[in-house]
C-alpha positions as MATLAB code, in Angstrom:
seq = 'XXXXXXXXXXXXXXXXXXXXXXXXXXXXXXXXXXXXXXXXXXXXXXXXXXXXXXXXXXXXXXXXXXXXXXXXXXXXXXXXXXXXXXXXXXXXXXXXXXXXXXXXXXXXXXXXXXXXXXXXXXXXXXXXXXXXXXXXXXXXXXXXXXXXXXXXXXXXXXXXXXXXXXXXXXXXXXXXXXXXXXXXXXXXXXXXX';
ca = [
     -15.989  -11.050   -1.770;
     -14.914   -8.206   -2.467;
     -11.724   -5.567   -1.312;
     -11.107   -1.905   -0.721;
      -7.456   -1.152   -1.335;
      -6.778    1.785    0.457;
      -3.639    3.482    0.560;
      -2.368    5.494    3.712;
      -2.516    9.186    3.972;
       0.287   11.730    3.357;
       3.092   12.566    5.810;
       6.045   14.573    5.942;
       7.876   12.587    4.079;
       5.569   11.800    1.413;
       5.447   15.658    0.578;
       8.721   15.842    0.315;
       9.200   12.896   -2.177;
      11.387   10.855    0.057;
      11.669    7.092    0.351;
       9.577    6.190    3.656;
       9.655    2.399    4.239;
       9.137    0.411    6.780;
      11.991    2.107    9.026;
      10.444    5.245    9.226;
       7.255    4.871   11.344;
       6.250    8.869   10.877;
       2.389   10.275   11.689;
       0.760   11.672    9.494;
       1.017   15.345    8.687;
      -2.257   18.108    8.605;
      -2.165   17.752    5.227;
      -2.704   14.395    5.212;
      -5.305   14.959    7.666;
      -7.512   17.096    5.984;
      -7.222   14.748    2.642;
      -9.084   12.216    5.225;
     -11.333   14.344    6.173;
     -12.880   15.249    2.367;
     -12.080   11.546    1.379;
     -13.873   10.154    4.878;
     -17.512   10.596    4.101;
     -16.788    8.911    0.529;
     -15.227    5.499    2.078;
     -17.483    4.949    5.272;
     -20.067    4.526    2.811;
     -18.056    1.290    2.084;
     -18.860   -0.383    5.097;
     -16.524   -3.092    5.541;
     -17.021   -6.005    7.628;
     -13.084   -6.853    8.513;
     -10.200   -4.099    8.154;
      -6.741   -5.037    8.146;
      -3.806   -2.715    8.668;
      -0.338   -2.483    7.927;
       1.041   -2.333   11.577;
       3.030    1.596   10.455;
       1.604    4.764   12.339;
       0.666    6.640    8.670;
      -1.759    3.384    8.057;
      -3.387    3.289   11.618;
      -3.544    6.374   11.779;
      -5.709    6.488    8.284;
      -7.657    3.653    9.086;
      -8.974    5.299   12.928;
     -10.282    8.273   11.140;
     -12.279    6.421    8.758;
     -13.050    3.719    9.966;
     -12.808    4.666   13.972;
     -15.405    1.903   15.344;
     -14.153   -1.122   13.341;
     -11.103   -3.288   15.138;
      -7.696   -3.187   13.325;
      -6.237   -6.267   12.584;
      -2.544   -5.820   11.837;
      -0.677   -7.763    9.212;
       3.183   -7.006    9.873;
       3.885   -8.322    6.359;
       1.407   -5.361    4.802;
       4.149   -2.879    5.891;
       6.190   -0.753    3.116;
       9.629   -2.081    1.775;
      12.527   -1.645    3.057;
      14.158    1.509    1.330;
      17.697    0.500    2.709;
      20.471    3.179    2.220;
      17.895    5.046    0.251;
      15.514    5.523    3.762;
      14.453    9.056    4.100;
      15.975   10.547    1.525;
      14.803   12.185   -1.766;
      16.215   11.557   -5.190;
      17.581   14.769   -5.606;
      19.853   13.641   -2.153;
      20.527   10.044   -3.609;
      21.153   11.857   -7.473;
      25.294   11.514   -6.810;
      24.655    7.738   -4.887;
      26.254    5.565   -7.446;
      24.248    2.496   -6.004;
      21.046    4.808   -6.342;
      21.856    5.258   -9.678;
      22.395    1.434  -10.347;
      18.644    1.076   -9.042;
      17.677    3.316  -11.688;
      19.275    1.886  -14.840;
      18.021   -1.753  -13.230;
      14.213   -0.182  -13.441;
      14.043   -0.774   -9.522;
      14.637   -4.710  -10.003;
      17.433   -4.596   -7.873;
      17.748   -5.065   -4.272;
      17.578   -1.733   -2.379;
      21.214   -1.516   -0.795;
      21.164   -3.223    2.500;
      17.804   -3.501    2.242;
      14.777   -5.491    0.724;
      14.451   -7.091   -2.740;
      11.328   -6.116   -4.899;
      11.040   -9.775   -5.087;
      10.842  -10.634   -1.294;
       8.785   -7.930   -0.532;
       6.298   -9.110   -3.435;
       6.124  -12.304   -1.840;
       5.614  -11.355    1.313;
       2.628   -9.158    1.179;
       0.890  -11.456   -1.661;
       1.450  -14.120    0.969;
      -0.299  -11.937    3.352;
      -3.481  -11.244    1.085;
      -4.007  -14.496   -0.022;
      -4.549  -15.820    3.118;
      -6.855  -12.956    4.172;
      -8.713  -14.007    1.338;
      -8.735  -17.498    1.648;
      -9.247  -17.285    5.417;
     -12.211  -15.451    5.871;
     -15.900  -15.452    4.508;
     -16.823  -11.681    4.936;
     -17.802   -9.876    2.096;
     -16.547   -6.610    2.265;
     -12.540   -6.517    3.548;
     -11.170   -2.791    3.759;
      -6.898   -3.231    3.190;
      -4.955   -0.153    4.374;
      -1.440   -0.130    3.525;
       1.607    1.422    1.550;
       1.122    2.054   -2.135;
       4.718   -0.329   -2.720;
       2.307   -2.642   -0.833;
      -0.798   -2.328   -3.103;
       1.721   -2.601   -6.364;
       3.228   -5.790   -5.317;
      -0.628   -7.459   -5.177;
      -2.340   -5.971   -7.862;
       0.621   -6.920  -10.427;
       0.585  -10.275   -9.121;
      -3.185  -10.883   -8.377;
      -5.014   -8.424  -10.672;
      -6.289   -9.944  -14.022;
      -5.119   -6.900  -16.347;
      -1.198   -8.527  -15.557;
      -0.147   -5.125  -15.356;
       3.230   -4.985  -14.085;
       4.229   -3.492  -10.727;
       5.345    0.127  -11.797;
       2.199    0.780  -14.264;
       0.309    0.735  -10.902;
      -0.346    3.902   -9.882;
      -1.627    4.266   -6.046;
      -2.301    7.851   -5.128;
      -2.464    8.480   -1.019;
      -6.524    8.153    0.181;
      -7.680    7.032   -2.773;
      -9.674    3.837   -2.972;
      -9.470    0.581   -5.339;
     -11.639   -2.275   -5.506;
     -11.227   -5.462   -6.360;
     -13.627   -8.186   -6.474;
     -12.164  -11.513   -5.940;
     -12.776  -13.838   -9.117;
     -11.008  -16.930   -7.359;
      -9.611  -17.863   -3.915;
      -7.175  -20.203   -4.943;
      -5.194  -19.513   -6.951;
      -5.715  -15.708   -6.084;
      -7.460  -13.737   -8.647;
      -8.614  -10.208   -8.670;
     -10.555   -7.730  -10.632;
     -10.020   -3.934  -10.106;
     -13.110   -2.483  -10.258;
     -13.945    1.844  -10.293;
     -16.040    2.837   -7.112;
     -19.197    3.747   -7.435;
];
């Protein structure tokens, strides 16, 4: 079996380097758009045989255009974190939050002020992709999601043990993984070819 990681397009938001979690439910903007468009052609050739979908408008949005004849299935828990206080705004608007600054110096392990732990939103989307995994027999499964989302698998899952920051997830840009083990979960990133 094996998994495209895909993460969402750009919006608003992302362009202007703001925290958009999962209480922001923004489209996604032209520019965005056109990145689909050049990356489209590239990623049909994919062909996956199940696509699942954080339920947020950026990832359905990203998943119609390339892949606009398969069936989304949603997984709620795929969405992105939740950014608390820190939703929708940029760090140059949080630079004088002293609890934004606390989130800093703790190298993002703390819990995002009235909002989600790194450690409950770790297990709940490696819940989700394990049973995806376990669940079904297909061969090719497209995933498209929130790079926070991709982070919290691959530094669990992935066989490198990288840890969740030294993933980098750029918007449209695929990763593979082929699965090495069901259970327990195992994954190997892979470069497209």
């Amino acid at each position: 079996m094996q998994l495209l990681f895909l993460r969402h397009s750009l919006t608003n938001g992302n362009l202007e380097h703001r925290y958009i979690g999962c209480r922001t439910d923004e489209p996604l903007c032209s520019d965005g758009i056109a990145l689909i468009d050049r990356q489209a052609p590239i990623l049909q050739r994919y062909k996956p045989d199940l696509l699942f979908v954080s339920p947020m408008i950026r990832c359905r949005e990203t998943a119609s255009r390339i892949f606009p004849n398969l069936f989304q299935i949603i997984v709620p828990d795929f969405r992105e974190c939740d950014f608390g206080q820190f939703e929708g705004k940029n760090y140059q608007e949080l630079s004088d939050h002293p609890a934004y600054q606390a989130w800093i110096d703790s190298g993002g392990t703390l819990p995002f002020p009235e909002g989600e732990s790194r450690e409950d939103f770790v297990v709940r989307t490696c819940k989700s992709i394990s049973a995806i995994v376990q669940e079904n027999t297909a061969d090719r499964i497209a995933i498209i999601a929130h790079g926070g989302t991709m982070m919290s698998i691959l530094s669990v899952y992935e066989i490198q043990g990288k840890d969740y920051f030294d993933w980098n997830i750029p918007h449209c840009t695929p990763f593979f993984c082929d699965v090495l083990k069901k259970n327990p979960l195992q994954l190997q990133w892979k470069e497209m070819k």
